[in-house]
JSON list of C-alpha atoms in Angstrom, two decimals:
[
{"chain": "A", "resi": 1, "resn": "ASP", "atom": "CA", "xyz": [15.58, 75.36, -34.08]},
{"chain": "A", "resi": 2, "resn": "ALA", "atom": "CA", "xyz": [16.25, 71.84, -35.27]},
{"chain": "A", "resi": 3, "resn": "LYS", "atom": "CA", "xyz": [13.26, 71.36, -37.57]},
{"chain": "A", "resi": 4, "resn": "THR", "atom": "CA", "xyz": [12.28, 68.22, -39.44]},
{"chain": "A", "resi": 5, "resn": "THR", "atom": "CA", "xyz": [9.98, 67.81, -42.43]},
{"chain": "A", "resi": 6, "resn": "GLN", "atom": "CA", "xyz": [8.05, 64.62, -43.13]},
{"chain": "A", "resi": 7, "resn": "PRO", "atom": "CA", "xyz": [5.21, 63.68, -45.48]},
{"chain": "A", "resi": 8, "resn": "ASN", "atom": "CA", "xyz": [1.85, 63.77, -43.74]},
{"chain": "A", "resi": 9, "resn": "SER", "atom": "CA", "xyz": [0.89, 60.24, -44.72]},
{"chain": "A", "resi": 10, "resn": "MET", "atom": "CA", "xyz": [2.06, 57.16, -46.58]},
{"chain": "A", "resi": 11, "resn": "GLU", "atom": "CA", "xyz": [0.57, 53.81, -47.49]},
{"chain": "A", "resi": 12, "resn": "SER", "atom": "CA", "xyz": [2.17, 50.45, -47.84]},
{"chain": "A", "resi": 13, "resn": "ASN", "atom": "CA", "xyz": [1.05, 46.93, -48.60]},
{"chain": "A", "resi": 14, "resn": "GLU", "atom": "CA", "xyz": [1.52, 44.33, -45.93]},
{"chain": "A", "resi": 15, "resn": "GLU", "atom": "CA", "xyz": [4.83, 42.45, -46.09]},
{"chain": "A", "resi": 16, "resn": "GLU", "atom": "CA", "xyz": [6.40, 45.01, -48.38]},
{"chain": "A", "resi": 17, "resn": "PRO", "atom": "CA", "xyz": [9.24, 47.35, -47.42]},
{"chain": "A", "resi": 18, "resn": "VAL", "atom": "CA", "xyz": [8.44, 50.90, -46.41]},
{"chain": "A", "resi": 19, "resn": "HIS", "atom": "CA", "xyz": [10.76, 53.88, -46.70]},
{"chain": "A", "resi": 20, "resn": "LEU", "atom": "CA", "xyz": [9.79, 56.85, -44.55]},
{"chain": "A", "resi": 21, "resn": "PRO", "atom": "CA", "xyz": [11.73, 60.01, -45.41]},
{"chain": "A", "resi": 22, "resn": "CYS", "atom": "CA", "xyz": [12.70, 62.92, -43.21]},
{"chain": "A", "resi": 23, "resn": "ASN", "atom": "CA", "xyz": [14.47, 66.17, -44.08]},
{"chain": "A", "resi": 24, "resn": "HIS", "atom": "CA", "xyz": [16.50, 67.94, -41.40]},
{"chain": "A", "resi": 25, "resn": "SER", "atom": "CA", "xyz": [18.64, 70.45, -43.24]},
{"chain": "A", "resi": 26, "resn": "THR", "atom": "CA", "xyz": [19.43, 72.50, -40.10]},
{"chain": "A", "resi": 27, "resn": "ILE", "atom": "CA", "xyz": [20.87, 69.59, -38.12]},
{"chain": "A", "resi": 28, "resn": "SER", "atom": "CA", "xyz": [24.01, 70.37, -36.16]},
{"chain": "A", "resi": 29, "resn": "GLY", "atom": "CA", "xyz": [27.11, 68.23, -36.49]},
{"chain": "A", "resi": 30, "resn": "THR", "atom": "CA", "xyz": [26.77, 66.42, -33.17]},
{"chain": "A", "resi": 31, "resn": "ASP", "atom": "CA", "xyz": [23.05, 65.74, -33.05]},
{"chain": "A", "resi": 32, "resn": "TYR", "atom": "CA", "xyz": [21.61, 62.28, -33.34]},
{"chain": "A", "resi": 33, "resn": "ILE", "atom": "CA", "xyz": [18.55, 61.65, -35.50]},
{"chain": "A", "resi": 34, "resn": "HIS", "atom": "CA", "xyz": [15.84, 59.91, -33.51]},
{"chain": "A", "resi": 35, "resn": "TRP", "atom": "CA", "xyz": [12.80, 58.06, -34.80]},
{"chain": "A", "resi": 36, "resn": "TYR", "atom": "CA", "xyz": [9.77, 57.26, -32.70]},
{"chain": "A", "resi": 37, "resn": "ARG", "atom": "CA", "xyz": [6.36, 55.90, -33.51]},
{"chain": "A", "resi": 38, "resn": "GLN", "atom": "CA", "xyz": [3.02, 56.24, -31.83]},
{"chain": "A", "resi": 39, "resn": "LEU", "atom": "CA", "xyz": [0.46, 53.49, -32.13]},
{"chain": "A", "resi": 40, "resn": "PRO", "atom": "CA", "xyz": [-3.18, 54.40, -31.49]},
{"chain": "A", "resi": 41, "resn": "SER", "atom": "CA", "xyz": [-3.86, 55.19, -27.82]},
{"chain": "A", "resi": 42, "resn": "GLN", "atom": "CA", "xyz": [-0.24, 54.63, -26.77]},
{"chain": "A", "resi": 43, "resn": "GLY", "atom": "CA", "xyz": [2.75, 56.74, -25.86]},
{"chain": "A", "resi": 44, "resn": "PRO", "atom": "CA", "xyz": [5.57, 57.39, -28.33]},
{"chain": "A", "resi": 45, "resn": "GLU", "atom": "CA", "xyz": [7.79, 54.36, -28.74]},
{"chain": "A", "resi": 46, "resn": "TYR", "atom": "CA", "xyz": [11.48, 54.52, -29.57]},
{"chain": "A", "resi": 47, "resn": "VAL", "atom": "CA", "xyz": [12.33, 52.96, -32.93]},
{"chain": "A", "resi": 48, "resn": "ILE", "atom": "CA", "xyz": [15.93, 53.79, -33.79]},
{"chain": "A", "resi": 49, "resn": "HIS", "atom": "CA", "xyz": [18.52, 56.56, -33.71]},
{"chain": "A", "resi": 50, "resn": "GLY", "atom": "CA", "xyz": [21.82, 57.32, -35.42]},
{"chain": "A", "resi": 51, "resn": "LEU", "atom": "CA", "xyz": [24.52, 59.92, -35.93]},
{"chain": "A", "resi": 52, "resn": "THR", "atom": "CA", "xyz": [26.30, 59.40, -39.25]},
{"chain": "A", "resi": 53, "resn": "SER", "atom": "CA", "xyz": [26.40, 55.85, -40.44]},
{"chain": "A", "resi": 54, "resn": "ASN", "atom": "CA", "xyz": [23.45, 53.60, -41.17]},
{"chain": "A", "resi": 55, "resn": "VAL", "atom": "CA", "xyz": [21.96, 51.75, -38.22]},
{"chain": "A", "resi": 56, "resn": "ASN", "atom": "CA", "xyz": [20.03, 48.52, -37.90]},
{"chain": "A", "resi": 57, "resn": "ASN", "atom": "CA", "xyz": [18.04, 47.05, -35.06]},
{"chain": "A", "resi": 58, "resn": "ARG", "atom": "CA", "xyz": [15.32, 44.46, -34.65]},
{"chain": "A", "resi": 59, "resn": "MET", "atom": "CA", "xyz": [12.61, 46.97, -35.52]},
{"chain": "A", "resi": 60, "resn": "ALA", "atom": "CA", "xyz": [14.01, 48.90, -38.46]},
{"chain": "A", "resi": 61, "resn": "SER", "atom": "CA", "xyz": [16.97, 50.34, -40.33]},
{"chain": "A", "resi": 62, "resn": "LEU", "atom": "CA", "xyz": [18.00, 53.97, -40.51]},
{"chain": "A", "resi": 63, "resn": "ALA", "atom": "CA", "xyz": [19.74, 55.29, -43.60]},
{"chain": "A", "resi": 64, "resn": "ILE", "atom": "CA", "xyz": [21.43, 58.66, -43.09]},
{"chain": "A", "resi": 65, "resn": "ALA", "atom": "CA", "xyz": [22.49, 60.80, -46.04]},
{"chain": "A", "resi": 66, "resn": "GLU", "atom": "CA", "xyz": [26.17, 61.62, -46.29]},
{"chain": "A", "resi": 67, "resn": "ASP", "atom": "CA", "xyz": [25.50, 65.31, -45.65]},
{"chain": "A", "resi": 68, "resn": "ARG", "atom": "CA", "xyz": [23.14, 64.37, -42.77]},
{"chain": "A", "resi": 69, "resn": "LYS", "atom": "CA", "xyz": [20.45, 66.68, -44.09]},
{"chain": "A", "resi": 70, "resn": "SER", "atom": "CA", "xyz": [18.03, 63.83, -44.56]},
{"chain": "A", "resi": 71, "resn": "SER", "atom": "CA", "xyz": [17.37, 60.31, -43.35]},
{"chain": "A", "resi": 72, "resn": "THR", "atom": "CA", "xyz": [15.09, 57.40, -44.18]},
{"chain": "A", "resi": 73, "resn": "LEU", "atom": "CA", "xyz": [13.50, 54.95, -41.81]},
{"chain": "A", "resi": 74, "resn": "ILE", "atom": "CA", "xyz": [13.17, 51.54, -43.42]},
{"chain": "A", "resi": 75, "resn": "LEU", "atom": "CA", "xyz": [10.69, 48.93, -42.24]},
{"chain": "A", "resi": 76, "resn": "HIS", "atom": "CA", "xyz": [11.77, 45.82, -44.10]},
{"chain": "A", "resi": 77, "resn": "ARG", "atom": "CA", "xyz": [8.42, 44.03, -44.09]},
{"chain": "A", "resi": 78, "resn": "ALA", "atom": "CA", "xyz": [5.46, 46.11, -43.00]},
{"chain": "A", "resi": 79, "resn": "THR", "atom": "CA", "xyz": [2.82, 44.40, -40.89]},
{"chain": "A", "resi": 80, "resn": "LEU", "atom": "CA", "xyz": [-0.60, 45.64, -39.87]},
{"chain": "A", "resi": 81, "resn": "ARG", "atom": "CA", "xyz": [0.85, 46.30, -36.41]},
{"chain": "A", "resi": 82, "resn": "ASP", "atom": "CA", "xyz": [3.25, 48.85, -37.93]},
{"chain": "A", "resi": 83, "resn": "ALA", "atom": "CA", "xyz": [0.36, 51.20, -38.71]},
{"chain": "A", "resi": 84, "resn": "ALA", "atom": "CA", "xyz": [1.24, 54.26, -36.63]},
{"chain": "A", "resi": 85, "resn": "VAL", "atom": "CA", "xyz": [2.43, 57.84, -36.75]},
{"chain": "A", "resi": 86, "resn": "TYR", "atom": "CA", "xyz": [6.21, 57.92, -37.27]},
{"chain": "A", "resi": 87, "resn": "TYR", "atom": "CA", "xyz": [8.19, 60.89, -35.97]},
{"chain": "A", "resi": 88, "resn": "CYS", "atom": "CA", "xyz": [11.67, 61.95, -36.92]},
{"chain": "A", "resi": 89, "resn": "ILE", "atom": "CA", "xyz": [12.98, 64.31, -34.23]},
{"chain": "A", "resi": 90, "resn": "LEU", "atom": "CA", "xyz": [16.12, 66.15, -33.29]},
{"chain": "A", "resi": 91, "resn": "ARG", "atom": "CA", "xyz": [17.34, 67.64, -30.07]},
{"chain": "A", "resi": 92, "resn": "ILE", "atom": "CA", "xyz": [17.24, 71.43, -30.00]},
{"chain": "A", "resi": 93, "resn": "SER", "atom": "CA", "xyz": [20.93, 72.39, -29.97]},
{"chain": "A", "resi": 94, "resn": "GLY", "atom": "CA", "xyz": [22.27, 73.35, -26.57]},
{"chain": "A", "resi": 95, "resn": "THR", "atom": "CA", "xyz": [19.22, 71.94, -24.79]},
{"chain": "A", "resi": 96, "resn": "TYR", "atom": "CA", "xyz": [17.76, 68.67, -23.59]},
{"chain": "A", "resi": 97, "resn": "LYS", "atom": "CA", "xyz": [14.58, 69.36, -25.50]},
{"chain": "A", "resi": 98, "resn": "TYR", "atom": "CA", "xyz": [13.10, 67.22, -28.29]},
{"chain": "A", "resi": 99, "resn": "ILE", "atom": "CA", "xyz": [10.27, 68.69, -30.30]},
{"chain": "A", "resi": 100, "resn": "PHE", "atom": "CA", "xyz": [7.80, 66.48, -32.13]},
{"chain": "A", "resi": 101, "resn": "GLY", "atom": "CA", "xyz": [6.42, 67.56, -35.47]},
{"chain": "A", "resi": 102, "resn": "THR", "atom": "CA", "xyz": [3.26, 66.19, -37.04]},
{"chain": "A", "resi": 103, "resn": "GLY", "atom": "CA", "xyz": [4.97, 63.01, -38.24]},
{"chain": "A", "resi": 104, "resn": "THR", "atom": "CA", "xyz": [4.00, 60.60, -41.03]},
{"chain": "A", "resi": 105, "resn": "ARG", "atom": "CA", "xyz": [0.86, 58.54, -40.59]},
{"chain": "A", "resi": 106, "resn": "LEU", "atom": "CA", "xyz": [1.61, 55.11, -42.05]},
{"chain": "A", "resi": 107, "resn": "LYS", "atom": "CA", "xyz": [-1.30, 53.05, -43.26]},
{"chain": "A", "resi": 108, "resn": "VAL", "atom": "CA", "xyz": [-0.62, 49.38, -43.96]},
{"chain": "A", "resi": 109, "resn": "LEU", "atom": "CA", "xyz": [-2.98, 47.64, -46.35]},
{"chain": "A", "resi": 110, "resn": "ALA", "atom": "CA", "xyz": [-3.79, 43.96, -45.97]},
{"chain": "B", "resi": 1, "resn": "GLU", "atom": "CA", "xyz": [13.08, 45.30, -20.38]},
{"chain": "B", "resi": 2, "resn": "PRO", "atom": "CA", "xyz": [12.80, 48.23, -17.93]},
{"chain": "B", "resi": 3, "resn": "GLU", "atom": "CA", "xyz": [10.03, 50.68, -18.65]},
{"chain": "B", "resi": 4, "resn": "VAL", "atom": "CA", "xyz": [8.61, 54.00, -17.57]},
{"chain": "B", "resi": 5, "resn": "THR", "atom": "CA", "xyz": [5.39, 53.59, -15.62]},
{"chain": "B", "resi": 6, "resn": "GLN", "atom": "CA", "xyz": [2.73, 56.22, -15.10]},
{"chain": "B", "resi": 7, "resn": "THR", "atom": "CA", "xyz": [-0.18, 56.38, -12.69]},
{"chain": "B", "resi": 8, "resn": "PRO", "atom": "CA", "xyz": [-3.07, 56.75, -12.81]},
{"chain": "B", "resi": 9, "resn": "SER", "atom": "CA", "xyz": [-3.92, 55.73, -16.36]},
{"chain": "B", "resi": 10, "resn": "HIS", "atom": "CA", "xyz": [-6.98, 57.97, -16.28]},
{"chain": "B", "resi": 11, "resn": "GLN", "atom": "CA", "xyz": [-7.75, 60.89, -13.98]},
{"chain": "B", "resi": 12, "resn": "VAL", "atom": "CA", "xyz": [-11.00, 62.83, -13.94]},
{"chain": "B", "resi": 13, "resn": "THR", "atom": "CA", "xyz": [-11.07, 66.09, -12.03]},
{"chain": "B", "resi": 14, "resn": "GLN", "atom": "CA", "xyz": [-13.20, 69.18, -11.73]},
{"chain": "B", "resi": 15, "resn": "MET", "atom": "CA", "xyz": [-12.06, 72.53, -13.02]},
{"chain": "B", "resi": 16, "resn": "GLY", "atom": "CA", "xyz": [-10.05, 74.41, -10.42]},
{"chain": "B", "resi": 17, "resn": "GLN", "atom": "CA", "xyz": [-8.88, 71.29, -8.61]},
{"chain": "B", "resi": 18, "resn": "GLU", "atom": "CA", "xyz": [-5.25, 70.31, -8.18]},
{"chain": "B", "resi": 19, "resn": "VAL", "atom": "CA", "xyz": [-3.97, 67.11, -9.78]},
{"chain": "B", "resi": 20, "resn": "ILE", "atom": "CA", "xyz": [-0.72, 65.24, -9.44]},
{"chain": "B", "resi": 21, "resn": "LEU", "atom": "CA", "xyz": [0.38, 62.88, -12.18]},
{"chain": "B", "resi": 22, "resn": "ARG", "atom": "CA", "xyz": [2.98, 60.33, -11.21]},
{"chain": "B", "resi": 23, "resn": "CYS", "atom": "CA", "xyz": [5.77, 58.68, -13.12]},
{"chain": "B", "resi": 24, "resn": "VAL", "atom": "CA", "xyz": [8.46, 56.17, -12.22]},
{"chain": "B", "resi": 25, "resn": "PRO", "atom": "CA", "xyz": [11.31, 56.63, -14.72]},
{"chain": "B", "resi": 26, "resn": "ILE", "atom": "CA", "xyz": [13.81, 53.91, -15.60]},
{"chain": "B", "resi": 27, "resn": "SER", "atom": "CA", "xyz": [16.10, 53.56, -12.60]},
{"chain": "B", "resi": 28, "resn": "ASN", "atom": "CA", "xyz": [19.50, 54.55, -14.05]},
{"chain": "B", "resi": 29, "resn": "HIS", "atom": "CA", "xyz": [18.15, 57.43, -16.11]},
{"chain": "B", "resi": 30, "resn": "LEU", "atom": "CA", "xyz": [19.07, 60.98, -15.22]},
{"chain": "B", "resi": 31, "resn": "TYR", "atom": "CA", "xyz": [16.95, 63.13, -17.50]},
{"chain": "B", "resi": 32, "resn": "PHE", "atom": "CA", "xyz": [13.21, 63.38, -17.18]},
{"chain": "B", "resi": 33, "resn": "TYR", "atom": "CA", "xyz": [10.49, 64.92, -19.29]},
{"chain": "B", "resi": 34, "resn": "TRP", "atom": "CA", "xyz": [6.79, 65.64, -19.44]},
{"chain": "B", "resi": 35, "resn": "TYR", "atom": "CA", "xyz": [4.95, 65.93, -22.73]},
{"chain": "B", "resi": 36, "resn": "ARG", "atom": "CA", "xyz": [1.27, 66.30, -23.40]},
{"chain": "B", "resi": 37, "resn": "GLN", "atom": "CA", "xyz": [-1.00, 65.48, -26.33]},
{"chain": "B", "resi": 38, "resn": "ILE", "atom": "CA", "xyz": [-4.41, 67.02, -26.75]},
{"chain": "B", "resi": 39, "resn": "LEU", "atom": "CA", "xyz": [-6.75, 64.65, -28.57]},
{"chain": "B", "resi": 40, "resn": "GLY", "atom": "CA", "xyz": [-6.00, 64.62, -32.28]},
{"chain": "B", "resi": 41, "resn": "GLN", "atom": "CA", "xyz": [-3.04, 66.96, -31.97]},
{"chain": "B", "resi": 42, "resn": "LYS", "atom": "CA", "xyz": [0.71, 66.53, -31.87]},
{"chain": "B", "resi": 43, "resn": "VAL", "atom": "CA", "xyz": [2.88, 65.61, -28.92]},
{"chain": "B", "resi": 44, "resn": "GLU", "atom": "CA", "xyz": [3.94, 68.86, -27.16]},
{"chain": "B", "resi": 45, "resn": "PHE", "atom": "CA", "xyz": [7.00, 69.36, -24.97]},
{"chain": "B", "resi": 46, "resn": "LEU", "atom": "CA", "xyz": [6.23, 70.70, -21.50]},
{"chain": "B", "resi": 47, "resn": "VAL", "atom": "CA", "xyz": [9.39, 70.47, -19.41]},
{"chain": "B", "resi": 48, "resn": "SER", "atom": "CA", "xyz": [12.74, 68.75, -19.01]},
{"chain": "B", "resi": 49, "resn": "PHE", "atom": "CA", "xyz": [14.36, 68.06, -15.63]},
{"chain": "B", "resi": 50, "resn": "TYR", "atom": "CA", "xyz": [17.93, 67.18, -14.72]},
{"chain": "B", "resi": 51, "resn": "ASN", "atom": "CA", "xyz": [19.92, 67.23, -11.51]},
{"chain": "B", "resi": 52, "resn": "ASN", "atom": "CA", "xyz": [16.86, 68.17, -9.48]},
{"chain": "B", "resi": 53, "resn": "GLU", "atom": "CA", "xyz": [16.01, 71.23, -11.44]},
{"chain": "B", "resi": 54, "resn": "ILE", "atom": "CA", "xyz": [14.12, 72.28, -14.54]},
{"chain": "B", "resi": 55, "resn": "SER", "atom": "CA", "xyz": [16.37, 72.43, -17.62]},
{"chain": "B", "resi": 56, "resn": "GLU", "atom": "CA", "xyz": [13.87, 73.83, -20.09]},
{"chain": "B", "resi": 57, "resn": "LYS", "atom": "CA", "xyz": [10.17, 74.53, -20.14]},
{"chain": "B", "resi": 58, "resn": "SER", "atom": "CA", "xyz": [7.74, 75.49, -22.85]},
{"chain": "B", "resi": 59, "resn": "GLU", "atom": "CA", "xyz": [5.29, 78.36, -22.95]},
{"chain": "B", "resi": 60, "resn": "ILE", "atom": "CA", "xyz": [2.57, 75.91, -21.93]},
{"chain": "B", "resi": 61, "resn": "PHE", "atom": "CA", "xyz": [4.37, 75.22, -18.65]},
{"chain": "B", "resi": 62, "resn": "ASP", "atom": "CA", "xyz": [3.18, 78.30, -16.76]},
{"chain": "B", "resi": 63, "resn": "ASP", "atom": "CA", "xyz": [2.90, 78.98, -13.04]},
{"chain": "B", "resi": 64, "resn": "GLN", "atom": "CA", "xyz": [0.07, 76.47, -12.72]},
{"chain": "B", "resi": 65, "resn": "PHE", "atom": "CA", "xyz": [2.48, 73.63, -13.47]},
{"chain": "B", "resi": 66, "resn": "SER", "atom": "CA", "xyz": [5.28, 72.28, -11.33]},
{"chain": "B", "resi": 67, "resn": "VAL", "atom": "CA", "xyz": [7.47, 69.19, -11.33]},
{"chain": "B", "resi": 68, "resn": "GLU", "atom": "CA", "xyz": [9.22, 67.39, -8.54]},
{"chain": "B", "resi": 69, "resn": "ARG", "atom": "CA", "xyz": [11.36, 64.35, -7.91]},
{"chain": "B", "resi": 70, "resn": "PRO", "atom": "CA", "xyz": [10.38, 63.87, -4.27]},
{"chain": "B", "resi": 71, "resn": "ASP", "atom": "CA", "xyz": [12.11, 60.62, -3.37]},
{"chain": "B", "resi": 72, "resn": "GLY", "atom": "CA", "xyz": [14.69, 59.68, -6.00]},
{"chain": "B", "resi": 73, "resn": "SER", "atom": "CA", "xyz": [12.38, 57.33, -7.86]},
{"chain": "B", "resi": 74, "resn": "ASN", "atom": "CA", "xyz": [9.14, 59.17, -8.60]},
{"chain": "B", "resi": 75, "resn": "PHE", "atom": "CA", "xyz": [8.81, 62.14, -10.93]},
{"chain": "B", "resi": 76, "resn": "THR", "atom": "CA", "xyz": [5.59, 64.11, -10.60]},
{"chain": "B", "resi": 77, "resn": "LEU", "atom": "CA", "xyz": [3.73, 66.76, -12.54]},
{"chain": "B", "resi": 78, "resn": "LYS", "atom": "CA", "xyz": [1.36, 68.95, -10.56]},
{"chain": "B", "resi": 79, "resn": "ILE", "atom": "CA", "xyz": [-1.28, 71.17, -12.06]},
{"chain": "B", "resi": 80, "resn": "ARG", "atom": "CA", "xyz": [-2.37, 73.57, -9.37]},
{"chain": "B", "resi": 81, "resn": "SER", "atom": "CA", "xyz": [-5.74, 74.70, -10.63]},
{"chain": "B", "resi": 82, "resn": "THR", "atom": "CA", "xyz": [-6.92, 72.71, -13.62]},
{"chain": "B", "resi": 83, "resn": "LYS", "atom": "CA", "xyz": [-8.67, 74.26, -16.59]},
{"chain": "B", "resi": 84, "resn": "LEU", "atom": "CA", "xyz": [-10.82, 72.59, -19.22]},
{"chain": "B", "resi": 85, "resn": "GLU", "atom": "CA", "xyz": [-8.03, 73.06, -21.75]},
{"chain": "B", "resi": 86, "resn": "ASP", "atom": "CA", "xyz": [-5.67, 70.97, -19.61]},
{"chain": "B", "resi": 87, "resn": "SER", "atom": "CA", "xyz": [-7.60, 67.88, -20.71]},
{"chain": "B", "resi": 88, "resn": "ALA", "atom": "CA", "xyz": [-5.04, 65.79, -22.59]},
{"chain": "B", "resi": 89, "resn": "MET", "atom": "CA", "xyz": [-2.80, 62.74, -22.45]},
{"chain": "B", "resi": 90, "resn": "TYR", "atom": "CA", "xyz": [0.28, 63.44, -20.37]},
{"chain": "B", "resi": 91, "resn": "PHE", "atom": "CA", "xyz": [3.39, 61.42, -21.13]},
{"chain": "B", "resi": 92, "resn": "CYS", "atom": "CA", "xyz": [6.42, 61.07, -18.93]},
{"chain": "B", "resi": 93, "resn": "ALA", "atom": "CA", "xyz": [9.78, 60.15, -20.49]},
{"chain": "B", "resi": 94, "resn": "SER", "atom": "CA", "xyz": [13.28, 59.48, -19.26]},
{"chain": "B", "resi": 95, "resn": "SER", "atom": "CA", "xyz": [16.71, 59.18, -20.82]},
{"chain": "B", "resi": 96, "resn": "GLU", "atom": "CA", "xyz": [20.23, 58.21, -19.78]},
{"chain": "B", "resi": 97, "resn": "ALA", "atom": "CA", "xyz": [21.89, 60.97, -21.76]},
{"chain": "B", "resi": 98, "resn": "PRO", "atom": "CA", "xyz": [19.63, 62.82, -24.17]},
{"chain": "B", "resi": 99, "resn": "ARG", "atom": "CA", "xyz": [22.12, 63.66, -26.87]},
{"chain": "B", "resi": 100, "resn": "ARG", "atom": "CA", "xyz": [23.04, 60.08, -27.63]},
{"chain": "B", "resi": 101, "resn": "SER", "atom": "CA", "xyz": [20.40, 57.99, -25.86]},
{"chain": "B", "resi": 102, "resn": "PRO", "atom": "CA", "xyz": [16.73, 57.70, -26.74]},
{"chain": "B", "resi": 103, "resn": "LEU", "atom": "CA", "xyz": [13.80, 58.88, -24.69]},
{"chain": "B", "resi": 104, "resn": "HIS", "atom": "CA", "xyz": [11.70, 56.13, -23.16]},
{"chain": "B", "resi": 105, "resn": "PHE", "atom": "CA", "xyz": [8.04, 57.06, -22.77]},
{"chain": "B", "resi": 106, "resn": "GLY", "atom": "CA", "xyz": [5.36, 55.80, -20.46]},
{"chain": "B", "resi": 107, "resn": "ASN", "atom": "CA", "xyz": [1.89, 54.95, -21.71]},
{"chain": "B", "resi": 108, "resn": "GLY", "atom": "CA", "xyz": [0.49, 58.18, -20.37]},
{"chain": "B", "resi": 109, "resn": "THR", "atom": "CA", "xyz": [-2.19, 59.49, -18.06]},
{"chain": "B", "resi": 110, "resn": "ARG", "atom": "CA", "xyz": [-5.41, 60.65, -19.65]},
{"chain": "B", "resi": 111, "resn": "LEU", "atom": "CA", "xyz": [-6.51, 63.76, -17.76]},
{"chain": "B", "resi": 112, "resn": "THR", "atom": "CA", "xyz": [-10.13, 64.81, -18.16]},
{"chain": "B", "resi": 113, "resn": "VAL", "atom": "CA", "xyz": [-11.15, 68.14, -16.64]},
{"chain": "B", "resi": 114, "resn": "THR", "atom": "CA", "xyz": [-14.89, 68.66, -16.30]}
]
């Protein structure tokens, strides 16, 4: 199975950058790395995804290691509204199935 | 921006009753999913659906559960005879092409079984 490992929790000060790590050593060569977040009482929200090279969008940046066994989600300036559980997930090879782990709970301090 | 919509937002039902949770996926998406989240626990995969049939299902998705795309726009999850342990948030998601495109989730239906 395509398993990911993330720290249970992290803290950041408001307006500072946050780097959320994810290990996915069993990733297959064609699988994209997806990041989602879940704010309190809401459904998971897409953040960013990538295959090999680093990706940027209006929400975040995704840095992917050269061997693709790990990635880092970068929030450039954390705000209080970024407090959420962040999930790094992979598709199970040969399926359409994405499995969520326990994610990283990000706390942003004012 | 198009979004996945789910109705109702909250459903209360008695144990043993049938419930149908409804979802309208994004219109050009082809892959559909149901996930659930018991309070305080992680998001769990239930089922994926493509080309009018189930692609994968989890162990949770037993004979009490069924999914349907009755009219080309709605995607429904039916629980035939609800149990107390079915109480959870149920999230619908859709995707254009799951390998390279993200899943878009609705805001969920909170199901409470009494």
